[in-house]
PDB file of C-alpha atoms in Angstrom:
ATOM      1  CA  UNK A 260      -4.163 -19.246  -2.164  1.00 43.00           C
ATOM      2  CA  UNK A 261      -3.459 -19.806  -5.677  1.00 44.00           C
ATOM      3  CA  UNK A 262      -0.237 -20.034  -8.050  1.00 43.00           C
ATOM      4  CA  UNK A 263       2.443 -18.067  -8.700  1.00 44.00           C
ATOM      5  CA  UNK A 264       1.962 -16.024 -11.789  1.00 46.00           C
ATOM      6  CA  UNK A 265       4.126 -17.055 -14.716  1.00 49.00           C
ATOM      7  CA  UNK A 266       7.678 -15.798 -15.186  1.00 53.00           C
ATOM      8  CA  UNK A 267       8.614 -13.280 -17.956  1.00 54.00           C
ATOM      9  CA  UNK A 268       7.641 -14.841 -21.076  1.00 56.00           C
ATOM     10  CA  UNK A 269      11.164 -13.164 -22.682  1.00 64.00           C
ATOM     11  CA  UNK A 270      13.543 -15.523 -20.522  1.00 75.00           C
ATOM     12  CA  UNK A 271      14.709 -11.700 -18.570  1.00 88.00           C
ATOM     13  CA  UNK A 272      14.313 -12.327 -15.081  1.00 95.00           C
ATOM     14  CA  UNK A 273      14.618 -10.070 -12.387  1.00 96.00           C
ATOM     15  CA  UNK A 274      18.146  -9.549 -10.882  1.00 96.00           C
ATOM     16  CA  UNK A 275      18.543 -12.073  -8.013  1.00 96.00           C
ATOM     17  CA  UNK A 276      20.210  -9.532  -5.733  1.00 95.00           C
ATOM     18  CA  UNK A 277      16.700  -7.481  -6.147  1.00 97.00           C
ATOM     19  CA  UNK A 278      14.564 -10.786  -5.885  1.00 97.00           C
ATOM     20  CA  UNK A 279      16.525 -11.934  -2.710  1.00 97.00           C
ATOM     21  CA  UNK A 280      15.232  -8.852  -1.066  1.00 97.00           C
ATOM     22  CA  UNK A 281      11.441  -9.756  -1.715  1.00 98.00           C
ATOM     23  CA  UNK A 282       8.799 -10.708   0.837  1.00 98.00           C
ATOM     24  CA  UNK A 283       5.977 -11.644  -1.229  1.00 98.00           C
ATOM     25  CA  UNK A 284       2.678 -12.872   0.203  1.00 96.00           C
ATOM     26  CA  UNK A 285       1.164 -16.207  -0.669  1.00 94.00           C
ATOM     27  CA  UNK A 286       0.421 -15.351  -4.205  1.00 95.00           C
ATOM     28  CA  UNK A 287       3.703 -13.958  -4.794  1.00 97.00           C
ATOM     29  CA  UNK A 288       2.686 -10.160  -4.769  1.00 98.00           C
ATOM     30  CA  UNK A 289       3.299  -7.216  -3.311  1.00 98.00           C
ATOM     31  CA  UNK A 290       1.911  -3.970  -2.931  1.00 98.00           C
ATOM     32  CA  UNK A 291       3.187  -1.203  -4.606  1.00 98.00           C
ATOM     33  CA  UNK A 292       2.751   2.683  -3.513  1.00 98.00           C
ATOM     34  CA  UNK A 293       2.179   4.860  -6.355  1.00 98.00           C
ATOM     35  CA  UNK A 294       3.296   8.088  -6.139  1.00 98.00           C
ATOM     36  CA  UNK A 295       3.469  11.254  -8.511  1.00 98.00           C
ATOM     37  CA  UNK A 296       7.108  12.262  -7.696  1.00 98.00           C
ATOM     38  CA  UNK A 297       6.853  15.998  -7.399  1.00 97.00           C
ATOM     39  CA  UNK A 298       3.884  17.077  -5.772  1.00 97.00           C
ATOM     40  CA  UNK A 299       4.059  13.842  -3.458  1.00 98.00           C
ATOM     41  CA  UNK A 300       0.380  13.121  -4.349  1.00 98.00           C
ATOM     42  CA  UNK A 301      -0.239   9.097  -4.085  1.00 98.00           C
ATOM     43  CA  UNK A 302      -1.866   8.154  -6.887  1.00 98.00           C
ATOM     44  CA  UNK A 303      -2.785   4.687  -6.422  1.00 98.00           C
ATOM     45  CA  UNK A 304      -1.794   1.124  -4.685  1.00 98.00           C
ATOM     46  CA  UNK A 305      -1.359  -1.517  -6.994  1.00 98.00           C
ATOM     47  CA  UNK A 306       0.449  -5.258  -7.003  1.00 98.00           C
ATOM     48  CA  UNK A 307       3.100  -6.873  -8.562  1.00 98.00           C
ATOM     49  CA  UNK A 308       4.897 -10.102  -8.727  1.00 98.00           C
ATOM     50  CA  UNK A 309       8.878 -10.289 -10.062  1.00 98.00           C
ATOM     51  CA  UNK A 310       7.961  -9.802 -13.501  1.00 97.00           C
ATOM     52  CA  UNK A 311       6.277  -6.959 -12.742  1.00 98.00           C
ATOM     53  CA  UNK A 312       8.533  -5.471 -11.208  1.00 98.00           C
ATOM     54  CA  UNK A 313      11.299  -6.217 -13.907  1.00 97.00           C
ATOM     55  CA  UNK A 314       9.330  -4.685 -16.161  1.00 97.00           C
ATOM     56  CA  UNK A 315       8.343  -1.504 -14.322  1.00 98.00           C
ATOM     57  CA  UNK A 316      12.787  -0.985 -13.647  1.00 98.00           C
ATOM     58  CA  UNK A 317      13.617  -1.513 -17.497  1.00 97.00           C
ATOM     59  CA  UNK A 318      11.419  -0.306 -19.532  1.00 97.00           C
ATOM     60  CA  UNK A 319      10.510   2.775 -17.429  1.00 98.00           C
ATOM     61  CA  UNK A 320       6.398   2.104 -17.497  1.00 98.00           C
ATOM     62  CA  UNK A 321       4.925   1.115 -14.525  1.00 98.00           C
ATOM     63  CA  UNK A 322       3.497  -2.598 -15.046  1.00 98.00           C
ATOM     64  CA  UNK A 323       1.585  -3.930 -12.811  1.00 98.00           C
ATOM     65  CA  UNK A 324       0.003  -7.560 -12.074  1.00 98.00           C
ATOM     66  CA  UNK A 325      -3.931  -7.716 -12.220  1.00 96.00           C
ATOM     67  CA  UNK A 326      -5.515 -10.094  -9.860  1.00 93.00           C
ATOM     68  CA  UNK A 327      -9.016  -9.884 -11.314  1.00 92.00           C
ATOM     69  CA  UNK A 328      -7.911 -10.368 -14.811  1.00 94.00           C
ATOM     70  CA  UNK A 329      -4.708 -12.839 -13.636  1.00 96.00           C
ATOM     71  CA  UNK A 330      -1.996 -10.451 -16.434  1.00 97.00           C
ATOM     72  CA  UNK A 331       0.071  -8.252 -17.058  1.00 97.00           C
ATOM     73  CA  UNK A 332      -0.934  -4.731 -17.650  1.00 96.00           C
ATOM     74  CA  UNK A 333       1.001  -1.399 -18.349  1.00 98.00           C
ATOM     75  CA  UNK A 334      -0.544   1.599 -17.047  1.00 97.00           C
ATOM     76  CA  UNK A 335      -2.205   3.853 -19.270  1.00 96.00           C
ATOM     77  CA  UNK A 336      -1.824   1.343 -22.669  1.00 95.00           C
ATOM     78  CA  UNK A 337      -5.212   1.554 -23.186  1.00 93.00           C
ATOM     79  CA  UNK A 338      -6.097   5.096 -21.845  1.00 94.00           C
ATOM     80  CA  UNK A 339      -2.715   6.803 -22.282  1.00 96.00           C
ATOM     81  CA  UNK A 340      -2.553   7.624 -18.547  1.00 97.00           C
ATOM     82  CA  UNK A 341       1.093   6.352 -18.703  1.00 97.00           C
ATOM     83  CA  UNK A 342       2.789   6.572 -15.645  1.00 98.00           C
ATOM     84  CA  UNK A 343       6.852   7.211 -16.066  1.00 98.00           C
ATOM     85  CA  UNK A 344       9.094   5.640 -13.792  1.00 98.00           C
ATOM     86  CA  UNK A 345      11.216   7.981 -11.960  1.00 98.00           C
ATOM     87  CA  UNK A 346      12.616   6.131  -9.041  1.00 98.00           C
ATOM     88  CA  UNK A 347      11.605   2.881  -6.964  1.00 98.00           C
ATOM     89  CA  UNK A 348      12.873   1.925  -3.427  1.00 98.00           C
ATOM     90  CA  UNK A 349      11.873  -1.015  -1.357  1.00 98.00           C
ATOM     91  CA  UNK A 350      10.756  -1.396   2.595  1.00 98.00           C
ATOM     92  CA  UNK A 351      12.588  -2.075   5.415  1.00 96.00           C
ATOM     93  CA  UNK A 352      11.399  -5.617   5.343  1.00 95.00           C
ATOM     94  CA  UNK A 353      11.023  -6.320   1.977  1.00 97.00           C
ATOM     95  CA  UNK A 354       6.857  -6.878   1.502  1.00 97.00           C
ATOM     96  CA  UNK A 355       5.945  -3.247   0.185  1.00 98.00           C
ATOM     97  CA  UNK A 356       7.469  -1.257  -3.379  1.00 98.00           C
ATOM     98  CA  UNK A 357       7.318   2.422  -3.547  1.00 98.00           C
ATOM     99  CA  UNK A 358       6.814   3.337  -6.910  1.00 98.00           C
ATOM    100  CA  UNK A 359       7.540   7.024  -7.513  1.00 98.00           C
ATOM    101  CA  UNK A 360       6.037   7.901 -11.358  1.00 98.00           C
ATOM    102  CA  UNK A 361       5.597  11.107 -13.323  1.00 98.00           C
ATOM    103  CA  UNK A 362       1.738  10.307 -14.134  1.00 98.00           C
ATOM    104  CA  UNK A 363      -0.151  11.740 -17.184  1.00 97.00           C
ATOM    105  CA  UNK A 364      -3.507  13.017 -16.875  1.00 97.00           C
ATOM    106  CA  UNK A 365      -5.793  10.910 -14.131  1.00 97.00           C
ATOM    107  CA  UNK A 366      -4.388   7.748 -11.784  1.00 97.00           C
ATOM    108  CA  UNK A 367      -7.805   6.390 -11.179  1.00 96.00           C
ATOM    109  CA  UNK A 368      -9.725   4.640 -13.662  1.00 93.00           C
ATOM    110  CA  UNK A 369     -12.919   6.853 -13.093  1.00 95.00           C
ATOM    111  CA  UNK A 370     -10.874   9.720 -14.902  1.00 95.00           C
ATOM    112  CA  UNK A 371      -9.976  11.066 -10.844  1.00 96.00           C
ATOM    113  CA  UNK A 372      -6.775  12.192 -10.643  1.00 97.00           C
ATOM    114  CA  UNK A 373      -6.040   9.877  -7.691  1.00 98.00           C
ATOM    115  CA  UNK A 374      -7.682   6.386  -6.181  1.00 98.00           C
ATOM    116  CA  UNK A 375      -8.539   8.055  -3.369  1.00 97.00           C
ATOM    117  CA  UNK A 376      -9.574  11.327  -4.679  1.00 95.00           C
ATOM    118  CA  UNK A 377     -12.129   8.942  -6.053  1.00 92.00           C
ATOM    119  CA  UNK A 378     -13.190   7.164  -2.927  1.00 90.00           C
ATOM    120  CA  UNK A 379     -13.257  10.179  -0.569  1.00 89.00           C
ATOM    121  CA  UNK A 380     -12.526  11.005   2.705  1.00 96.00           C
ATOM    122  CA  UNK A 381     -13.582   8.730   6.193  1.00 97.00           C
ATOM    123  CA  UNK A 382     -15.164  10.820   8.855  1.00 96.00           C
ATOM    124  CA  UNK A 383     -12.941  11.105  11.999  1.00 96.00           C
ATOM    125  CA  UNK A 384     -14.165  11.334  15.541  1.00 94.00           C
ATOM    126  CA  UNK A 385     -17.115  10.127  17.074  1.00 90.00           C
ATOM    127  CA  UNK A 386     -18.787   9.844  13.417  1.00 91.00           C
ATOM    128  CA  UNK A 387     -16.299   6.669  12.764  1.00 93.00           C
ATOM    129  CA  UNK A 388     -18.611   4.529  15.350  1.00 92.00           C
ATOM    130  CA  UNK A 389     -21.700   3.166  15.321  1.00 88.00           C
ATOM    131  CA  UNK A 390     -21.885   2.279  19.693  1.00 62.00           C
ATOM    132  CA  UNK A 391     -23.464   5.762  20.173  1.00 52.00           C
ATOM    133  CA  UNK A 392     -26.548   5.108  18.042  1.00 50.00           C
ATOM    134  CA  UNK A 393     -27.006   1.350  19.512  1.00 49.00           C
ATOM    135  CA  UNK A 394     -27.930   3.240  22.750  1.00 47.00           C
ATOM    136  CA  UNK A 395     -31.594   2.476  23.994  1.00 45.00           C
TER     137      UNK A 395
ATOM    138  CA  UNK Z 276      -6.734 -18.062   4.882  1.00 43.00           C
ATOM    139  CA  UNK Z 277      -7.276 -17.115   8.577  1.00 44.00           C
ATOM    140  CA  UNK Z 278     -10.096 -16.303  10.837  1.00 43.00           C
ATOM    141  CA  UNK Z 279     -10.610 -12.527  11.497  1.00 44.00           C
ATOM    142  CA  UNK Z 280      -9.066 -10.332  13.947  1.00 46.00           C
ATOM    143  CA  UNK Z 281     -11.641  -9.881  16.682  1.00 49.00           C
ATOM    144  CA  UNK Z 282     -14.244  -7.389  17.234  1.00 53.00           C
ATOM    145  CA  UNK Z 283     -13.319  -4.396  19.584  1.00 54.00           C
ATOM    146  CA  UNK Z 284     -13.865  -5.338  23.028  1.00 56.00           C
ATOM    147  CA  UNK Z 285     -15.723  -2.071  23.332  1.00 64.00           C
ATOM    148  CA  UNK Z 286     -18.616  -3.290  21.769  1.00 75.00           C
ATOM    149  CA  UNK Z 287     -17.904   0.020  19.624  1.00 88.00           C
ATOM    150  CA  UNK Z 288     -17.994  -1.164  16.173  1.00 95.00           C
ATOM    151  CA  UNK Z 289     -16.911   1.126  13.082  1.00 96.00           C
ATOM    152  CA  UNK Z 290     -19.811   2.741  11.558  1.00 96.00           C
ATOM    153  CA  UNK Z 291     -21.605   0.669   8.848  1.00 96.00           C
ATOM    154  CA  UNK Z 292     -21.334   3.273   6.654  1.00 95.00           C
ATOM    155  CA  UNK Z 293     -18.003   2.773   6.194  1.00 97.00           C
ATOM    156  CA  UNK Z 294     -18.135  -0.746   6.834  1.00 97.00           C
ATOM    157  CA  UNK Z 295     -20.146  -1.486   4.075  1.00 97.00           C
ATOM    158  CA  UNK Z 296     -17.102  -0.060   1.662  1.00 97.00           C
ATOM    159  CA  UNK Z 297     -14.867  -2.322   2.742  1.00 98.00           C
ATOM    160  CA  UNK Z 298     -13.250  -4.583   0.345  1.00 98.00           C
ATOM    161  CA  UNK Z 299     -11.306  -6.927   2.413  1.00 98.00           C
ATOM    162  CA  UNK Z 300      -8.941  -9.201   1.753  1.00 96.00           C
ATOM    163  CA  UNK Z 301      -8.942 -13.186   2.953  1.00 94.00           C
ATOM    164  CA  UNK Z 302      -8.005 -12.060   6.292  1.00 95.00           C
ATOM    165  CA  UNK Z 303     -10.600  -8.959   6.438  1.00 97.00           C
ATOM    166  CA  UNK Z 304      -7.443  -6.473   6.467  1.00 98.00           C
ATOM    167  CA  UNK Z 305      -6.867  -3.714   4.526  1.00 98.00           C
ATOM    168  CA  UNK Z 306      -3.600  -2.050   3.481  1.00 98.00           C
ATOM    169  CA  UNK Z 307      -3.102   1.242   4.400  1.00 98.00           C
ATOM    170  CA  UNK Z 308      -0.518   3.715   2.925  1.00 98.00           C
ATOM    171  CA  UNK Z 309       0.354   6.365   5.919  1.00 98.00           C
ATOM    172  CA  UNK Z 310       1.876   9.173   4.562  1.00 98.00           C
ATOM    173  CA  UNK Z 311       2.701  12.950   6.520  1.00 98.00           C
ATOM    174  CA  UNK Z 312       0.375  15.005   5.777  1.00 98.00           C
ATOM    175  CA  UNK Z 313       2.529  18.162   5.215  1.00 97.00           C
ATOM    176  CA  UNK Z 314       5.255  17.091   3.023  1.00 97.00           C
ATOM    177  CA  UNK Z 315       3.442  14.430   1.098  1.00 98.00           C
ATOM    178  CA  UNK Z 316       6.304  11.537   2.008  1.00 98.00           C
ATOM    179  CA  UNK Z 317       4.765   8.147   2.270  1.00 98.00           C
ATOM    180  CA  UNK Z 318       6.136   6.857   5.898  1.00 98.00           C
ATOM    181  CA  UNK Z 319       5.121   3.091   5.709  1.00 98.00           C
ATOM    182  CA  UNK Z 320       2.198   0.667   4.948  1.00 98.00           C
ATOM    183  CA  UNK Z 321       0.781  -1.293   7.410  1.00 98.00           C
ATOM    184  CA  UNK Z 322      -2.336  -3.065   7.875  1.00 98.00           C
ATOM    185  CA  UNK Z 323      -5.845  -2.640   9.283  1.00 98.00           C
ATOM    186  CA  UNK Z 324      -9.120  -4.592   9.974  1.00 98.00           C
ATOM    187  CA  UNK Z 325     -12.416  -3.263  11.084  1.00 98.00           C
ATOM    188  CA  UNK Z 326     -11.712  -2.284  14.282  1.00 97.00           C
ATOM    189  CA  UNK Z 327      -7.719  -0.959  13.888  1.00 98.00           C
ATOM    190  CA  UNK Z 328      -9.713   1.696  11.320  1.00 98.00           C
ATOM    191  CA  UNK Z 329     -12.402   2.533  13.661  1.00 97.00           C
ATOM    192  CA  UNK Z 330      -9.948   3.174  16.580  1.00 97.00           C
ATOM    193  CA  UNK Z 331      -7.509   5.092  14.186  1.00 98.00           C
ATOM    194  CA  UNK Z 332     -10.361   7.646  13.078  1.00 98.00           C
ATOM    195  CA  UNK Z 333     -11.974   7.752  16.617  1.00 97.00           C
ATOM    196  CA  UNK Z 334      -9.331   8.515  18.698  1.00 97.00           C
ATOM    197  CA  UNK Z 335      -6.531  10.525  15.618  1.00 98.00           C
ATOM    198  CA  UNK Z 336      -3.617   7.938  17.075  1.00 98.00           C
ATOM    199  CA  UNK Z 337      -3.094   5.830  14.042  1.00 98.00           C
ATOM    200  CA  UNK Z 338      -3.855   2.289  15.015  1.00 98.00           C
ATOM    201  CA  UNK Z 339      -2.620  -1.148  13.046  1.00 98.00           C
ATOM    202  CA  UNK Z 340      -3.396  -4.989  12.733  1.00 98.00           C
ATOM    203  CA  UNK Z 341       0.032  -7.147  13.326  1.00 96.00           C
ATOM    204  CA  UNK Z 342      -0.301  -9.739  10.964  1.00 93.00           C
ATOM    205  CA  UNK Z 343       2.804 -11.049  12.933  1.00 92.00           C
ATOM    206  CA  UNK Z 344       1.715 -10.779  16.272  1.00 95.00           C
ATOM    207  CA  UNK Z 345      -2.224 -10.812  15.682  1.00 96.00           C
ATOM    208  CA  UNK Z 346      -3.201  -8.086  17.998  1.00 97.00           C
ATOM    209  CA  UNK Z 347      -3.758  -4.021  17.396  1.00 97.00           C
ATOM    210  CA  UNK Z 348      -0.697  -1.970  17.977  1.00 96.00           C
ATOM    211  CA  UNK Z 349      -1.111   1.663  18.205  1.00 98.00           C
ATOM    212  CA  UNK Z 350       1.796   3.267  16.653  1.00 97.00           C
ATOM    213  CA  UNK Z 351       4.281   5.165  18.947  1.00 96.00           C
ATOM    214  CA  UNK Z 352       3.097   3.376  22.064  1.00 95.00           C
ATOM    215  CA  UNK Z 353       6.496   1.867  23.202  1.00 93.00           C
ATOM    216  CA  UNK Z 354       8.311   3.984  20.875  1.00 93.00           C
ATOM    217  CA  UNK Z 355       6.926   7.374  21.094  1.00 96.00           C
ATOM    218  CA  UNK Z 356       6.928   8.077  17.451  1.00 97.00           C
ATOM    219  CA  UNK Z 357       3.198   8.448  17.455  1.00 97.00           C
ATOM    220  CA  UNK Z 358       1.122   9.379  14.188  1.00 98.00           C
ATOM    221  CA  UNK Z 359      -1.573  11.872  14.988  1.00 98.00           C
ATOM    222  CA  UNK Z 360      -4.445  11.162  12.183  1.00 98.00           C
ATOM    223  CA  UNK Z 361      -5.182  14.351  10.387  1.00 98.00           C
ATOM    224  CA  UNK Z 362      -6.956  12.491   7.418  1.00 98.00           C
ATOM    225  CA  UNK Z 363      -8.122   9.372   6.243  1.00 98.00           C
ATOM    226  CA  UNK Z 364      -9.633   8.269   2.642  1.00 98.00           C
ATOM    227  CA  UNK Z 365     -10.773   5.194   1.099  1.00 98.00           C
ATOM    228  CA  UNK Z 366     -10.061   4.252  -2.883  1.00 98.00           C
ATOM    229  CA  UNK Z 367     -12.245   4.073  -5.336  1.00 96.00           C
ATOM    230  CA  UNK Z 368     -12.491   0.474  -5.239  1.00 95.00           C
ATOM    231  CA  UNK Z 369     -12.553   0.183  -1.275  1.00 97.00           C
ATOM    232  CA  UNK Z 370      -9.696  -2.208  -1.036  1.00 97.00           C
ATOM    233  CA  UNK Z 371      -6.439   0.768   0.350  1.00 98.00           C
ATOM    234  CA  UNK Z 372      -6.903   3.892   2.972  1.00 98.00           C
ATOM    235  CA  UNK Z 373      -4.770   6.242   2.692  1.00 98.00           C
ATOM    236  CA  UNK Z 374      -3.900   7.785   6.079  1.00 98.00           C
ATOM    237  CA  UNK Z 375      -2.687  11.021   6.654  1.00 98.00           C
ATOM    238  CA  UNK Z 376      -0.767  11.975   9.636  1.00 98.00           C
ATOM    239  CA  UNK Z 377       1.739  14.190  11.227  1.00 98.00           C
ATOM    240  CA  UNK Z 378       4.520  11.395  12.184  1.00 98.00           C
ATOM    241  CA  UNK Z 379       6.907  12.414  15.757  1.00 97.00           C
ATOM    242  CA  UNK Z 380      10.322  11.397  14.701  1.00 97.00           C
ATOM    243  CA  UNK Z 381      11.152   8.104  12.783  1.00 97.00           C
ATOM    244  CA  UNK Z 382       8.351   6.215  11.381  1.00 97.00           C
ATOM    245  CA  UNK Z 383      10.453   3.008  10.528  1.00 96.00           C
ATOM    246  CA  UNK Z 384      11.339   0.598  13.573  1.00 93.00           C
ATOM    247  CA  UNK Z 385      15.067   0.900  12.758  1.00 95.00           C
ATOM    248  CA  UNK Z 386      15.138   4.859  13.264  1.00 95.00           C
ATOM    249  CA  UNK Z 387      14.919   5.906   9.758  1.00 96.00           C
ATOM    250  CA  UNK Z 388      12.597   8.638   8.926  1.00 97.00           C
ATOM    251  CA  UNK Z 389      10.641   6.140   6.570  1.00 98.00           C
ATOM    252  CA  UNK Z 390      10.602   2.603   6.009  1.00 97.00           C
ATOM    253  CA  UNK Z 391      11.525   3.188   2.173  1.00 97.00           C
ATOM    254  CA  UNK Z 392      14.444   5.075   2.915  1.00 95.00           C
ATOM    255  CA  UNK Z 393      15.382   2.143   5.433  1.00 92.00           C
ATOM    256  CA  UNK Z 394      14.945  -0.563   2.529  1.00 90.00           C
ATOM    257  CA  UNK Z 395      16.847   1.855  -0.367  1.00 89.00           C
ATOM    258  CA  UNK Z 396      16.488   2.670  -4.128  1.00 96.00           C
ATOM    259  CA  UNK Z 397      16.293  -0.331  -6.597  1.00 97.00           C
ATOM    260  CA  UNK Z 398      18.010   0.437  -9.630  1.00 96.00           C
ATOM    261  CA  UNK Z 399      16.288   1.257 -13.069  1.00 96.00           C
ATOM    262  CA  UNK Z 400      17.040   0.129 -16.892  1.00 94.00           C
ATOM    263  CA  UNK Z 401      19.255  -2.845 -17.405  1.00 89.00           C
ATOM    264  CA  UNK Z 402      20.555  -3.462 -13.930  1.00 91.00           C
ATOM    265  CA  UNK Z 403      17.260  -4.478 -12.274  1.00 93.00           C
ATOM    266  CA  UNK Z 404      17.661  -7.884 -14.804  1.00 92.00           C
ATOM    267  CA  UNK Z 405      19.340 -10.778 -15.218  1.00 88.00           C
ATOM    268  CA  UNK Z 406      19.025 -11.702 -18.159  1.00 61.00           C
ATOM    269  CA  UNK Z 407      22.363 -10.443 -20.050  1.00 52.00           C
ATOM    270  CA  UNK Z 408      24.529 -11.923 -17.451  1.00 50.00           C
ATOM    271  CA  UNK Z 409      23.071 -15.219 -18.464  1.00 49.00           C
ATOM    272  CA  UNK Z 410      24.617 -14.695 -22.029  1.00 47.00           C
ATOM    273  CA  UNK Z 411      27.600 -17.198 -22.681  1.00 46.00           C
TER     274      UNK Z 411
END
């Protein structure tokens, strides 16, 4: 789809044995979970390419990769919603990160605590489809 | 970068409502984080279209897009390790559902409980780079 984003301006690249285990899609991301790592809440879903991810594991602030703005940003530098690593494990098969954080104040840029706090919940049931009211 | 899944053979189709929230990517799929509903773990992340969401809130058996295999699978059907929905949200920007479910058994493929604690912990600080082992 488009390029890879640019390796770590600093010449620190990610440790091959972690990068080996990567399944990235075509634009060299992949999702990662957020997850306040007490009450379980998850927080958000966000994306990140090697650097990212190199980032997030040493310096202990979740980084992420922005593919609207095409950088790097680190959660909560401009709104000091900082989000403190506290552990990180990969998938099974390599394509998704689990990020567990210890998040301050609100996940969501809309000031809700989570993403999907924001967004709301989907009706389940009949409610979900529209073939009932297509009836003559 | 591929045509869309197909439309339910139904002729159900998921309420526009909802439809209209959807931000899709290239493929018109969705992640979605699926985590149990009771003690907040986050079992997996999968994928959904259209229709896998609209069969997963109609009928409460979570129900996926394989990007592998390019049909709907509904989770637990060979295995038994079924995910009953209990609830669903969107986030704020439409682009990840969270689903919440009560998971029977293991949700990863390989018999774990979750497909994070199949793939393992990545270390944090100076381990997770490379960069002082390049030093002379």
């Amino acid at each position: 789809m488009s390029t890879s984003p640019p390796a770590g301006a600093s010449g620190a690249r990610l440790a091959p044995e972690i990068a080996a285990r990567l399944d990235r899609n075509p634009d060299g991301l992949l999702p990662a979970v957020v997850q306040q790592y007490d009450t379980g809440e998850v927080l958000m879903l966000a994306w990140m390419d090697d650097e990212a991810l190199r980032r997030t594991l040493e310096t202990g602030s979740a980084t992420y990769w922005s593919r609207s703005r095409r950088e790097y940003w680190v959660k909560g530098a401009t709104s000091g919603n900082v989000q403190r690593v506290v552990g990180a494990a990969l998938d099974c098969d390599g394509d998704t990160l689990l990020i567990r954080v210890d998040q301050t104040g609100a996940a969501c840029h809309t000031g809700a605590r989570t993403c999907f706090d924001e967004g709301g919940e989907l009706p389940l049931g009949a409610d979900a489809s529209a073939a009932d009211r297509e009836a003559p």
